[in-house]
Amino acid sequence: MCGRFSLTEEVLNLQRGFEFYYADEERPRYNIAPGQQILTVIEQEGARIGKSMKWGLVPSWAKDLKTGYKMINARSEGIETKPSFKVPFKKQRCLILADGFYEWKRINEGKQPYRFVMKSGLPFAFAGLWDVWDKGEEPLVTCTILTTAPNKVTEKVHDRMPVILNEEDYDFWLNSSVSETVQLSKLLVPYDEGAMEMYPVSTLVNSSKQDHPEMIKQLNSL
């Protein structure tokens, strides 16, 4: 699964790198947690648009908001048949921008968090799905991160990893006119382990109330 991630890059650099329009400001985020607003990219009328969404998918048909607490991630295997995800998978896909994500490894002393990043240091995009819940006072836009089997880097810590898309697949993934589930599913695979690396970080990341640069610093004691 993916329960925490970071996005510290300046928004103008993100706009240039991922080629999207976004009118709002964003601050560096070192410990993004479920239930928080996150930066995503969707396609509208052939253009990429940045959009803030709440992390934790609430299907349009849900009776209340509690569903979102259980749907921060969606297993990619069989996604096209799952009631909560099959419609968004066909029509409402997004990029969820990040520059690192965290997983926890069980050790004798408890759980040690690790941060996973690209060797290049560049931001990347998770494969996401989104939906709109309109049974409240105002429409609520929410999203979830798709997960897949681990690669050789992430399997050292966890048995799942978020789906990270290749840059050349962004347009196909975002294109709402594409509903070919077989072709879309081919993108939901483990990312190239040769492009990734991991390192231990402070257990400060365990608390969603903590959000500062200390979160992403490598521990030298392990």
mmCIF file with all atom_site columns, C-alpha atoms in Angstrom:
data_model
loop_
_atom_site.group_PDB
_atom_site.id
_atom_site.type_symbol
_atom_site.label_atom_id
_atom_site.label_alt_id
_atom_site.label_comp_id
_atom_site.label_asym_id
_atom_site.label_entity_id
_atom_site.label_seq_id
_atom_site.pdbx_PDB_ins_code
_atom_site.Cartn_x
_atom_site.Cartn_y
_atom_site.Cartn_z
_atom_site.occupancy
_atom_site.B_iso_or_equiv
_atom_site.pdbx_formal_charge
_atom_site.auth_seq_id
_atom_site.auth_comp_id
_atom_site.auth_asym_id
_atom_site.auth_atom_id
_atom_site.pdbx_PDB_model_num
ATOM 1   C CA . MET A 1 1   ? 0.000   0.000  0.000   1.00 0.00 ? 1   MET A CA 1
ATOM 2   C CA . CYS A 1 2   ? 0.975   3.643  0.027   1.00 0.00 ? 2   CYS A CA 1
ATOM 3   C CA . GLY A 1 3   ? 0.016   5.475  3.199   1.00 0.00 ? 3   GLY A CA 1
ATOM 4   C CA . ARG A 1 4   ? 2.338   8.495  3.136   1.00 0.00 ? 4   ARG A CA 1
ATOM 5   C CA . PHE A 1 5   ? 4.258   10.414 0.513   1.00 0.00 ? 5   PHE A CA 1
ATOM 6   C CA . SER A 1 6   ? 6.002   13.730 -0.106  1.00 0.00 ? 6   SER A CA 1
ATOM 7   C CA . LEU A 1 7   ? 5.943   16.499 -2.699  1.00 0.00 ? 7   LEU A CA 1
ATOM 8   C CA . THR A 1 8   ? 8.540   19.179 -1.983  1.00 0.00 ? 8   THR A CA 1
ATOM 9   C CA . GLU A 1 9   ? 9.196   20.512 -5.493  1.00 0.00 ? 9   GLU A CA 1
ATOM 10  C CA . GLU A 1 10  ? 8.094   24.074 -6.293  1.00 0.00 ? 10  GLU A CA 1
ATOM 11  C CA . VAL A 1 11  ? 4.777   24.148 -8.113  1.00 0.00 ? 11  VAL A CA 1
ATOM 12  C CA . LEU A 1 12  ? 6.177   26.120 -11.065 1.00 0.00 ? 12  LEU A CA 1
ATOM 13  C CA . ASN A 1 13  ? 8.760   23.409 -11.660 1.00 0.00 ? 13  ASN A CA 1
ATOM 14  C CA . LEU A 1 14  ? 6.013   20.791 -11.435 1.00 0.00 ? 14  LEU A CA 1
ATOM 15  C CA . GLN A 1 15  ? 3.933   22.685 -13.989 1.00 0.00 ? 15  GLN A CA 1
ATOM 16  C CA . ARG A 1 16  ? 6.856   22.767 -16.395 1.00 0.00 ? 16  ARG A CA 1
ATOM 17  C CA . GLY A 1 17  ? 7.768   19.127 -15.843 1.00 0.00 ? 17  GLY A CA 1
ATOM 18  C CA . PHE A 1 18  ? 4.252   17.686 -16.055 1.00 0.00 ? 18  PHE A CA 1
ATOM 19  C CA . GLU A 1 19  ? 2.889   20.316 -18.460 1.00 0.00 ? 19  GLU A CA 1
ATOM 20  C CA . PHE A 1 20  ? -0.272  21.347 -16.615 1.00 0.00 ? 20  PHE A CA 1
ATOM 21  C CA . TYR A 1 21  ? -2.076  24.566 -15.746 1.00 0.00 ? 21  TYR A CA 1
ATOM 22  C CA . TYR A 1 22  ? -2.638  25.405 -12.076 1.00 0.00 ? 22  TYR A CA 1
ATOM 23  C CA . ALA A 1 23  ? -3.700  28.749 -10.662 1.00 0.00 ? 23  ALA A CA 1
ATOM 24  C CA . ASP A 1 24  ? -3.292  28.044 -6.943  1.00 0.00 ? 24  ASP A CA 1
ATOM 25  C CA . GLU A 1 25  ? -0.190  27.967 -4.772  1.00 0.00 ? 25  GLU A CA 1
ATOM 26  C CA . GLU A 1 26  ? 1.326   24.906 -3.116  1.00 0.00 ? 26  GLU A CA 1
ATOM 27  C CA . ARG A 1 27  ? 3.738   24.670 -0.209  1.00 0.00 ? 27  ARG A CA 1
ATOM 28  C CA . PRO A 1 28  ? 6.363   21.917 0.136   1.00 0.00 ? 28  PRO A CA 1
ATOM 29  C CA . ARG A 1 29  ? 4.815   18.787 1.694   1.00 0.00 ? 29  ARG A CA 1
ATOM 30  C CA . TYR A 1 30  ? 7.094   16.343 3.512   1.00 0.00 ? 30  TYR A CA 1
ATOM 31  C CA . ASN A 1 31  ? 4.563   13.984 5.096   1.00 0.00 ? 31  ASN A CA 1
ATOM 32  C CA . ILE A 1 32  ? 1.307   13.846 3.141   1.00 0.00 ? 32  ILE A CA 1
ATOM 33  C CA . ALA A 1 33  ? -1.284  11.698 4.915   1.00 0.00 ? 33  ALA A CA 1
ATOM 34  C CA . PRO A 1 34  ? -4.688  10.214 4.028   1.00 0.00 ? 34  PRO A CA 1
ATOM 35  C CA . GLY A 1 35  ? -7.590  12.617 4.315   1.00 0.00 ? 35  GLY A CA 1
ATOM 36  C CA . GLN A 1 36  ? -5.489  15.605 3.280   1.00 0.00 ? 36  GLN A CA 1
ATOM 37  C CA . GLN A 1 37  ? -5.771  17.651 0.095   1.00 0.00 ? 37  GLN A CA 1
ATOM 38  C CA . ILE A 1 38  ? -3.247  16.606 -2.532  1.00 0.00 ? 38  ILE A CA 1
ATOM 39  C CA . LEU A 1 39  ? -2.156  17.898 -5.936  1.00 0.00 ? 39  LEU A CA 1
ATOM 40  C CA . THR A 1 40  ? -3.365  15.877 -8.910  1.00 0.00 ? 40  THR A CA 1
ATOM 41  C CA . VAL A 1 41  ? -3.419  16.345 -12.673 1.00 0.00 ? 41  VAL A CA 1
ATOM 42  C CA . ILE A 1 42  ? -6.449  15.562 -14.842 1.00 0.00 ? 42  ILE A CA 1
ATOM 43  C CA . GLU A 1 43  ? -7.331  16.140 -18.477 1.00 0.00 ? 43  GLU A CA 1
ATOM 44  C CA . GLN A 1 44  ? -10.025 18.605 -19.498 1.00 0.00 ? 44  GLN A CA 1
ATOM 45  C CA . GLU A 1 45  ? -10.781 19.311 -23.156 1.00 0.00 ? 45  GLU A CA 1
ATOM 46  C CA . GLY A 1 46  ? -7.403  18.020 -24.237 1.00 0.00 ? 46  GLY A CA 1
ATOM 47  C CA . ALA A 1 47  ? -5.381  20.027 -21.698 1.00 0.00 ? 47  ALA A CA 1
ATOM 48  C CA . ARG A 1 48  ? -3.735  18.985 -18.438 1.00 0.00 ? 48  ARG A CA 1
ATOM 49  C CA . ILE A 1 49  ? -5.204  20.763 -15.419 1.00 0.00 ? 49  ILE A CA 1
ATOM 50  C CA . GLY A 1 50  ? -3.937  20.709 -11.849 1.00 0.00 ? 50  GLY A CA 1
ATOM 51  C CA . LYS A 1 51  ? -6.613  19.977 -9.262  1.00 0.00 ? 51  LYS A CA 1
ATOM 52  C CA . SER A 1 52  ? -6.634  19.684 -5.479  1.00 0.00 ? 52  SER A CA 1
ATOM 53  C CA . MET A 1 53  ? -8.395  16.518 -4.287  1.00 0.00 ? 53  MET A CA 1
ATOM 54  C CA . LYS A 1 54  ? -8.948  14.844 -0.943  1.00 0.00 ? 54  LYS A CA 1
ATOM 55  C CA . TRP A 1 55  ? -6.923  11.655 -0.567  1.00 0.00 ? 55  TRP A CA 1
ATOM 56  C CA . GLY A 1 56  ? -9.345  8.773  0.082   1.00 0.00 ? 56  GLY A CA 1
ATOM 57  C CA . LEU A 1 57  ? -11.883 7.892  -2.606  1.00 0.00 ? 57  LEU A CA 1
ATOM 58  C CA . VAL A 1 58  ? -15.565 8.406  -1.824  1.00 0.00 ? 58  VAL A CA 1
ATOM 59  C CA . PRO A 1 59  ? -17.605 6.829  -4.676  1.00 0.00 ? 59  PRO A CA 1
ATOM 60  C CA . SER A 1 60  ? -20.366 8.981  -6.121  1.00 0.00 ? 60  SER A CA 1
ATOM 61  C CA . TRP A 1 61  ? -22.946 6.457  -4.906  1.00 0.00 ? 61  TRP A CA 1
ATOM 62  C CA . ALA A 1 62  ? -21.675 6.254  -1.292  1.00 0.00 ? 62  ALA A CA 1
ATOM 63  C CA . LYS A 1 63  ? -24.170 7.150  1.453   1.00 0.00 ? 63  LYS A CA 1
ATOM 64  C CA . ASP A 1 64  ? -21.609 8.994  3.570   1.00 0.00 ? 64  ASP A CA 1
ATOM 65  C CA . LEU A 1 65  ? -17.984 10.109 3.693   1.00 0.00 ? 65  LEU A CA 1
ATOM 66  C CA . LYS A 1 66  ? -16.700 7.263  5.879   1.00 0.00 ? 66  LYS A CA 1
ATOM 67  C CA . THR A 1 67  ? -15.967 5.177  2.786   1.00 0.00 ? 67  THR A CA 1
ATOM 68  C CA . GLY A 1 68  ? -13.006 7.403  1.962   1.00 0.00 ? 68  GLY A CA 1
ATOM 69  C CA . TYR A 1 69  ? -11.055 6.336  5.027   1.00 0.00 ? 69  TYR A CA 1
ATOM 70  C CA . LYS A 1 70  ? -10.884 2.803  3.606   1.00 0.00 ? 70  LYS A CA 1
ATOM 71  C CA . MET A 1 71  ? -10.011 3.741  0.026   1.00 0.00 ? 71  MET A CA 1
ATOM 72  C CA . ILE A 1 72  ? -6.706  5.574  0.073   1.00 0.00 ? 72  ILE A CA 1
ATOM 73  C CA . ASN A 1 73  ? -5.369  2.758  -2.136  1.00 0.00 ? 73  ASN A CA 1
ATOM 74  C CA . ALA A 1 74  ? -6.907  0.477  -4.744  1.00 0.00 ? 74  ALA A CA 1
ATOM 75  C CA . ARG A 1 75  ? -5.386  -2.865 -5.750  1.00 0.00 ? 75  ARG A CA 1
ATOM 76  C CA . SER A 1 76  ? -4.836  -2.807 -9.500  1.00 0.00 ? 76  SER A CA 1
ATOM 77  C CA . GLU A 1 77  ? -5.535  -6.507 -9.947  1.00 0.00 ? 77  GLU A CA 1
ATOM 78  C CA . GLY A 1 78  ? -9.128  -6.815 -11.192 1.00 0.00 ? 78  GLY A CA 1
ATOM 79  C CA . ILE A 1 79  ? -9.712  -3.081 -10.797 1.00 0.00 ? 79  ILE A CA 1
ATOM 80  C CA . GLU A 1 80  ? -12.054 -3.042 -13.811 1.00 0.00 ? 80  GLU A CA 1
ATOM 81  C CA . THR A 1 81  ? -14.624 -5.195 -11.976 1.00 0.00 ? 81  THR A CA 1
ATOM 82  C CA . LYS A 1 82  ? -14.611 -3.635 -8.499  1.00 0.00 ? 82  LYS A CA 1
ATOM 83  C CA . PRO A 1 83  ? -17.793 -1.622 -7.777  1.00 0.00 ? 83  PRO A CA 1
ATOM 84  C CA . SER A 1 84  ? -16.027 1.359  -6.200  1.00 0.00 ? 84  SER A CA 1
ATOM 85  C CA . PHE A 1 85  ? -13.408 1.697  -8.921  1.00 0.00 ? 85  PHE A CA 1
ATOM 86  C CA . LYS A 1 86  ? -14.656 0.327  -12.246 1.00 0.00 ? 86  LYS A CA 1
ATOM 87  C CA . VAL A 1 87  ? -16.331 3.558  -13.409 1.00 0.00 ? 87  VAL A CA 1
ATOM 88  C CA . PRO A 1 88  ? -13.450 5.870  -12.397 1.00 0.00 ? 88  PRO A CA 1
ATOM 89  C CA . PHE A 1 89  ? -11.002 3.403  -13.996 1.00 0.00 ? 89  PHE A CA 1
ATOM 90  C CA . LYS A 1 90  ? -12.757 3.830  -17.321 1.00 0.00 ? 90  LYS A CA 1
ATOM 91  C CA . LYS A 1 91  ? -13.448 7.569  -17.188 1.00 0.00 ? 91  LYS A CA 1
ATOM 92  C CA . GLN A 1 92  ? -11.792 9.396  -14.277 1.00 0.00 ? 92  GLN A CA 1
ATOM 93  C CA . ARG A 1 93  ? -8.067  8.787  -14.066 1.00 0.00 ? 93  ARG A CA 1
ATOM 94  C CA . CYS A 1 94  ? -5.465  11.210 -12.750 1.00 0.00 ? 94  CYS A CA 1
ATOM 95  C CA . LEU A 1 95  ? -1.794  11.683 -11.994 1.00 0.00 ? 95  LEU A CA 1
ATOM 96  C CA . ILE A 1 96  ? -0.944  12.077 -8.321  1.00 0.00 ? 96  ILE A CA 1
ATOM 97  C CA . LEU A 1 97  ? 2.326   13.962 -8.069  1.00 0.00 ? 97  LEU A CA 1
ATOM 98  C CA . ALA A 1 98  ? 5.065   12.962 -5.610  1.00 0.00 ? 98  ALA A CA 1
ATOM 99  C CA . ASP A 1 99  ? 8.808   13.019 -5.140  1.00 0.00 ? 99  ASP A CA 1
ATOM 100 C CA . GLY A 1 100 ? 8.986   10.198 -2.612  1.00 0.00 ? 100 GLY A CA 1
ATOM 101 C CA . PHE A 1 101 ? 6.859   7.773  -0.622  1.00 0.00 ? 101 PHE A CA 1
ATOM 102 C CA . TYR A 1 102 ? 7.220   5.973  2.686   1.00 0.00 ? 102 TYR A CA 1
ATOM 103 C CA . GLU A 1 103 ? 6.866   2.357  3.781   1.00 0.00 ? 103 GLU A CA 1
ATOM 104 C CA . TRP A 1 104 ? 7.587   0.713  7.129   1.00 0.00 ? 104 TRP A CA 1
ATOM 105 C CA . LYS A 1 105 ? 9.724   -2.362 7.808   1.00 0.00 ? 105 LYS A CA 1
ATOM 106 C CA . ARG A 1 106 ? 9.263   -4.472 10.923  1.00 0.00 ? 106 ARG A CA 1
ATOM 107 C CA . ILE A 1 107 ? 12.405  -4.688 13.041  1.00 0.00 ? 107 ILE A CA 1
ATOM 108 C CA . ASN A 1 108 ? 13.097  -5.878 16.590  1.00 0.00 ? 108 ASN A CA 1
ATOM 109 C CA . GLU A 1 109 ? 12.555  -2.376 17.973  1.00 0.00 ? 109 GLU A CA 1
ATOM 110 C CA . GLY A 1 110 ? 9.241   -1.867 16.144  1.00 0.00 ? 110 GLY A CA 1
ATOM 111 C CA . LYS A 1 111 ? 8.805   -0.376 12.668  1.00 0.00 ? 111 LYS A CA 1
ATOM 112 C CA . GLN A 1 112 ? 11.453  1.537  10.731  1.00 0.00 ? 112 GLN A CA 1
ATOM 113 C CA . PRO A 1 113 ? 10.211  3.942  8.021   1.00 0.00 ? 113 PRO A CA 1
ATOM 114 C CA . TYR A 1 114 ? 11.978  4.093  4.659   1.00 0.00 ? 114 TYR A CA 1
ATOM 115 C CA . ARG A 1 115 ? 11.647  6.663  1.896   1.00 0.00 ? 115 ARG A CA 1
ATOM 116 C CA . PHE A 1 116 ? 11.562  5.577  -1.744  1.00 0.00 ? 116 PHE A CA 1
ATOM 117 C CA . VAL A 1 117 ? 12.691  8.045  -4.412  1.00 0.00 ? 117 VAL A CA 1
ATOM 118 C CA . MET A 1 118 ? 13.988  8.213  -7.960  1.00 0.00 ? 118 MET A CA 1
ATOM 119 C CA . LYS A 1 119 ? 17.763  8.063  -8.346  1.00 0.00 ? 119 LYS A CA 1
ATOM 120 C CA . SER A 1 120 ? 17.426  11.136 -10.545 1.00 0.00 ? 120 SER A CA 1
ATOM 121 C CA . GLY A 1 121 ? 15.854  13.066 -7.666  1.00 0.00 ? 121 GLY A CA 1
ATOM 122 C CA . LEU A 1 122 ? 12.995  14.094 -9.947  1.00 0.00 ? 122 LEU A CA 1
ATOM 123 C CA . PRO A 1 123 ? 9.276   14.063 -9.075  1.00 0.00 ? 123 PRO A CA 1
ATOM 124 C CA . PHE A 1 124 ? 7.078   11.324 -10.514 1.00 0.00 ? 124 PHE A CA 1
ATOM 125 C CA . ALA A 1 125 ? 3.400   10.441 -10.866 1.00 0.00 ? 125 ALA A CA 1
ATOM 126 C CA . PHE A 1 126 ? 1.310   7.750  -9.208  1.00 0.00 ? 126 PHE A CA 1
ATOM 127 C CA . ALA A 1 127 ? -1.589  6.309  -11.178 1.00 0.00 ? 127 ALA A CA 1
ATOM 128 C CA . GLY A 1 128 ? -4.743  7.640  -9.523  1.00 0.00 ? 128 GLY A CA 1
ATOM 129 C CA . LEU A 1 129 ? -8.517  7.441  -9.849  1.00 0.00 ? 129 LEU A CA 1
ATOM 130 C CA . TRP A 1 130 ? -10.949 10.166 -8.823  1.00 0.00 ? 130 TRP A CA 1
ATOM 131 C CA . ASP A 1 131 ? -14.659 10.653 -8.228  1.00 0.00 ? 131 ASP A CA 1
ATOM 132 C CA . VAL A 1 132 ? -17.109 13.355 -7.138  1.00 0.00 ? 132 VAL A CA 1
ATOM 133 C CA . TRP A 1 133 ? -19.431 12.897 -4.150  1.00 0.00 ? 133 TRP A CA 1
ATOM 134 C CA . ASP A 1 134 ? -22.270 15.423 -4.238  1.00 0.00 ? 134 ASP A CA 1
ATOM 135 C CA . LYS A 1 135 ? -24.505 14.380 -1.345  1.00 0.00 ? 135 LYS A CA 1
ATOM 136 C CA . GLY A 1 136 ? -23.151 17.044 1.010   1.00 0.00 ? 136 GLY A CA 1
ATOM 137 C CA . GLU A 1 137 ? -23.443 20.807 1.085   1.00 0.00 ? 137 GLU A CA 1
ATOM 138 C CA . GLU A 1 138 ? -20.777 21.087 -1.627  1.00 0.00 ? 138 GLU A CA 1
ATOM 139 C CA . PRO A 1 139 ? -19.383 18.557 -4.141  1.00 0.00 ? 139 PRO A CA 1
ATOM 140 C CA . LEU A 1 140 ? -16.324 16.722 -2.805  1.00 0.00 ? 140 LEU A CA 1
ATOM 141 C CA . VAL A 1 141 ? -13.616 15.551 -5.199  1.00 0.00 ? 141 VAL A CA 1
ATOM 142 C CA . THR A 1 142 ? -11.600 12.599 -3.881  1.00 0.00 ? 142 THR A CA 1
ATOM 143 C CA . CYS A 1 143 ? -8.962  10.229 -5.206  1.00 0.00 ? 143 CYS A CA 1
ATOM 144 C CA . THR A 1 144 ? -7.098  6.991  -4.580  1.00 0.00 ? 144 THR A CA 1
ATOM 145 C CA . ILE A 1 145 ? -3.644  5.630  -5.464  1.00 0.00 ? 145 ILE A CA 1
ATOM 146 C CA . LEU A 1 146 ? -3.436  2.357  -7.398  1.00 0.00 ? 146 LEU A CA 1
ATOM 147 C CA . THR A 1 147 ? -1.059  -0.304 -6.088  1.00 0.00 ? 147 THR A CA 1
ATOM 148 C CA . THR A 1 148 ? 0.674   -3.300 -7.618  1.00 0.00 ? 148 THR A CA 1
ATOM 149 C CA . ALA A 1 149 ? 3.228   -6.000 -6.780  1.00 0.00 ? 149 ALA A CA 1
ATOM 150 C CA . PRO A 1 150 ? 6.578   -4.745 -5.467  1.00 0.00 ? 150 PRO A CA 1
ATOM 151 C CA . ASN A 1 151 ? 9.765   -4.424 -7.489  1.00 0.00 ? 151 ASN A CA 1
ATOM 152 C CA . LYS A 1 152 ? 13.156  -5.576 -6.181  1.00 0.00 ? 152 LYS A CA 1
ATOM 153 C CA . VAL A 1 153 ? 13.672  -2.306 -4.285  1.00 0.00 ? 153 VAL A CA 1
ATOM 154 C CA . THR A 1 154 ? 10.313  -2.028 -2.543  1.00 0.00 ? 154 THR A CA 1
ATOM 155 C CA . GLU A 1 155 ? 9.986   -5.745 -1.759  1.00 0.00 ? 155 GLU A CA 1
ATOM 156 C CA . LYS A 1 156 ? 12.758  -5.336 0.806   1.00 0.00 ? 156 LYS A CA 1
ATOM 157 C CA . VAL A 1 157 ? 10.263  -3.416 2.944   1.00 0.00 ? 157 VAL A CA 1
ATOM 158 C CA . HIS A 1 158 ? 6.715   -4.117 1.732   1.00 0.00 ? 158 HIS A CA 1
ATOM 159 C CA . ASP A 1 159 ? 4.744   -6.596 -0.377  1.00 0.00 ? 159 ASP A CA 1
ATOM 160 C CA . ARG A 1 160 ? 2.977   -3.852 -2.378  1.00 0.00 ? 160 ARG A CA 1
ATOM 161 C CA . MET A 1 161 ? 4.000   -0.607 -4.052  1.00 0.00 ? 161 MET A CA 1
ATOM 162 C CA . PRO A 1 162 ? 2.134   2.301  -5.652  1.00 0.00 ? 162 PRO A CA 1
ATOM 163 C CA . VAL A 1 163 ? 1.799   2.222  -9.424  1.00 0.00 ? 163 VAL A CA 1
ATOM 164 C CA . ILE A 1 164 ? 4.266   4.761  -10.818 1.00 0.00 ? 164 ILE A CA 1
ATOM 165 C CA . LEU A 1 165 ? 3.594   5.702  -14.427 1.00 0.00 ? 165 LEU A CA 1
ATOM 166 C CA . ASN A 1 166 ? 6.215   6.198  -17.113 1.00 0.00 ? 166 ASN A CA 1
ATOM 167 C CA . GLU A 1 167 ? 6.219   9.698  -18.598 1.00 0.00 ? 167 GLU A CA 1
ATOM 168 C CA . GLU A 1 168 ? 5.374   8.394  -22.068 1.00 0.00 ? 168 GLU A CA 1
ATOM 169 C CA . ASP A 1 169 ? 2.147   6.896  -20.685 1.00 0.00 ? 169 ASP A CA 1
ATOM 170 C CA . TYR A 1 170 ? 0.740   10.076 -19.083 1.00 0.00 ? 170 TYR A CA 1
ATOM 171 C CA . ASP A 1 171 ? -1.340  11.124 -22.087 1.00 0.00 ? 171 ASP A CA 1
ATOM 172 C CA . PHE A 1 172 ? -2.880  7.696  -22.545 1.00 0.00 ? 172 PHE A CA 1
ATOM 173 C CA . TRP A 1 173 ? -3.691  7.380  -18.838 1.00 0.00 ? 173 TRP A CA 1
ATOM 174 C CA . LEU A 1 174 ? -5.280  10.829 -18.641 1.00 0.00 ? 174 LEU A CA 1
ATOM 175 C CA . ASN A 1 175 ? -7.271  10.565 -21.864 1.00 0.00 ? 175 ASN A CA 1
ATOM 176 C CA . SER A 1 176 ? -10.883 10.232 -20.685 1.00 0.00 ? 176 SER A CA 1
ATOM 177 C CA . SER A 1 177 ? -11.961 8.984  -24.098 1.00 0.00 ? 177 SER A CA 1
ATOM 178 C CA . VAL A 1 178 ? -9.853  5.873  -23.552 1.00 0.00 ? 178 VAL A CA 1
ATOM 179 C CA . SER A 1 179 ? -11.860 3.136  -21.816 1.00 0.00 ? 179 SER A CA 1
ATOM 180 C CA . GLU A 1 180 ? -9.993  0.047  -23.038 1.00 0.00 ? 180 GLU A CA 1
ATOM 181 C CA . THR A 1 181 ? -9.429  -1.679 -19.703 1.00 0.00 ? 181 THR A CA 1
ATOM 182 C CA . VAL A 1 182 ? -7.059  -4.276 -21.144 1.00 0.00 ? 182 VAL A CA 1
ATOM 183 C CA . GLN A 1 183 ? -4.701  -1.621 -22.495 1.00 0.00 ? 183 GLN A CA 1
ATOM 184 C CA . LEU A 1 184 ? -5.009  0.517  -19.363 1.00 0.00 ? 184 LEU A CA 1
ATOM 185 C CA . SER A 1 185 ? -4.263  -2.458 -17.126 1.00 0.00 ? 185 SER A CA 1
ATOM 186 C CA . LYS A 1 186 ? -0.962  -3.013 -18.935 1.00 0.00 ? 186 LYS A CA 1
ATOM 187 C CA . LEU A 1 187 ? 0.300   0.204  -17.316 1.00 0.00 ? 187 LEU A CA 1
ATOM 188 C CA . LEU A 1 188 ? -0.369  -1.056 -13.783 1.00 0.00 ? 188 LEU A CA 1
ATOM 189 C CA . VAL A 1 189 ? 2.928   -2.847 -13.256 1.00 0.00 ? 189 VAL A CA 1
ATOM 190 C CA . PRO A 1 190 ? 5.906   -2.471 -10.877 1.00 0.00 ? 190 PRO A CA 1
ATOM 191 C CA . TYR A 1 191 ? 8.166   0.448  -11.766 1.00 0.00 ? 191 TYR A CA 1
ATOM 192 C CA . ASP A 1 192 ? 11.729  -0.119 -12.997 1.00 0.00 ? 192 ASP A CA 1
ATOM 193 C CA . GLU A 1 193 ? 13.746  -0.924 -9.882  1.00 0.00 ? 193 GLU A CA 1
ATOM 194 C CA . GLY A 1 194 ? 16.921  0.301  -11.566 1.00 0.00 ? 194 GLY A CA 1
ATOM 195 C CA . ALA A 1 195 ? 15.579  3.863  -11.453 1.00 0.00 ? 195 ALA A CA 1
ATOM 196 C CA . MET A 1 196 ? 14.718  3.800  -7.738  1.00 0.00 ? 196 MET A CA 1
ATOM 197 C CA . GLU A 1 197 ? 16.479  3.829  -4.397  1.00 0.00 ? 197 GLU A CA 1
ATOM 198 C CA . MET A 1 198 ? 15.485  3.775  -0.727  1.00 0.00 ? 198 MET A CA 1
ATOM 199 C CA . TYR A 1 199 ? 16.873  4.991  2.573   1.00 0.00 ? 199 TYR A CA 1
ATOM 200 C CA . PRO A 1 200 ? 15.809  5.002  6.248   1.00 0.00 ? 200 PRO A CA 1
ATOM 201 C CA . VAL A 1 201 ? 14.227  8.125  7.732   1.00 0.00 ? 201 VAL A CA 1
ATOM 202 C CA . SER A 1 202 ? 13.224  9.318  11.183  1.00 0.00 ? 202 SER A CA 1
ATOM 203 C CA . THR A 1 203 ? 10.186  7.846  12.937  1.00 0.00 ? 203 THR A CA 1
ATOM 204 C CA . LEU A 1 204 ? 8.937   11.434 13.112  1.00 0.00 ? 204 LEU A CA 1
ATOM 205 C CA . VAL A 1 205 ? 7.135   10.550 9.889   1.00 0.00 ? 205 VAL A CA 1
ATOM 206 C CA . ASN A 1 206 ? 4.899   8.226  11.906  1.00 0.00 ? 206 ASN A CA 1
ATOM 207 C CA . SER A 1 207 ? 2.880   11.229 13.058  1.00 0.00 ? 207 SER A CA 1
ATOM 208 C CA . SER A 1 208 ? 0.726   12.913 10.428  1.00 0.00 ? 208 SER A CA 1
ATOM 209 C CA . LYS A 1 209 ? 1.012   16.111 12.486  1.00 0.00 ? 209 LYS A CA 1
ATOM 210 C CA . GLN A 1 210 ? 4.701   16.342 11.603  1.00 0.00 ? 210 GLN A CA 1
ATOM 211 C CA . ASP A 1 211 ? 5.467   17.971 8.250   1.00 0.00 ? 211 ASP A CA 1
ATOM 212 C CA . HIS A 1 212 ? 8.913   19.536 7.845   1.00 0.00 ? 212 HIS A CA 1
ATOM 213 C CA . PRO A 1 213 ? 12.240  18.876 6.057   1.00 0.00 ? 213 PRO A CA 1
ATOM 214 C CA . GLU A 1 214 ? 13.499  16.572 8.816   1.00 0.00 ? 214 GLU A CA 1
ATOM 215 C CA . MET A 1 215 ? 11.043  13.964 7.450   1.00 0.00 ? 215 MET A CA 1
ATOM 216 C CA . ILE A 1 216 ? 13.059  13.316 4.287   1.00 0.00 ? 216 ILE A CA 1
ATOM 217 C CA . LYS A 1 217 ? 16.578  13.309 5.732   1.00 0.00 ? 217 LYS A CA 1
ATOM 218 C CA . GLN A 1 218 ? 18.454  10.024 5.582   1.00 0.00 ? 218 GLN A CA 1
ATOM 219 C CA . LEU A 1 219 ? 19.342  8.343  8.862   1.00 0.00 ? 219 LEU A CA 1
ATOM 220 C CA . ASN A 1 220 ? 23.014  7.501  9.039   1.00 0.00 ? 220 ASN A CA 1
ATOM 221 C CA . SER A 1 221 ? 22.727  5.121  11.989  1.00 0.00 ? 221 SER A CA 1
ATOM 222 C CA . LEU A 1 222 ? 21.248  2.188  10.012  1.00 0.00 ? 222 LEU A CA 1
#
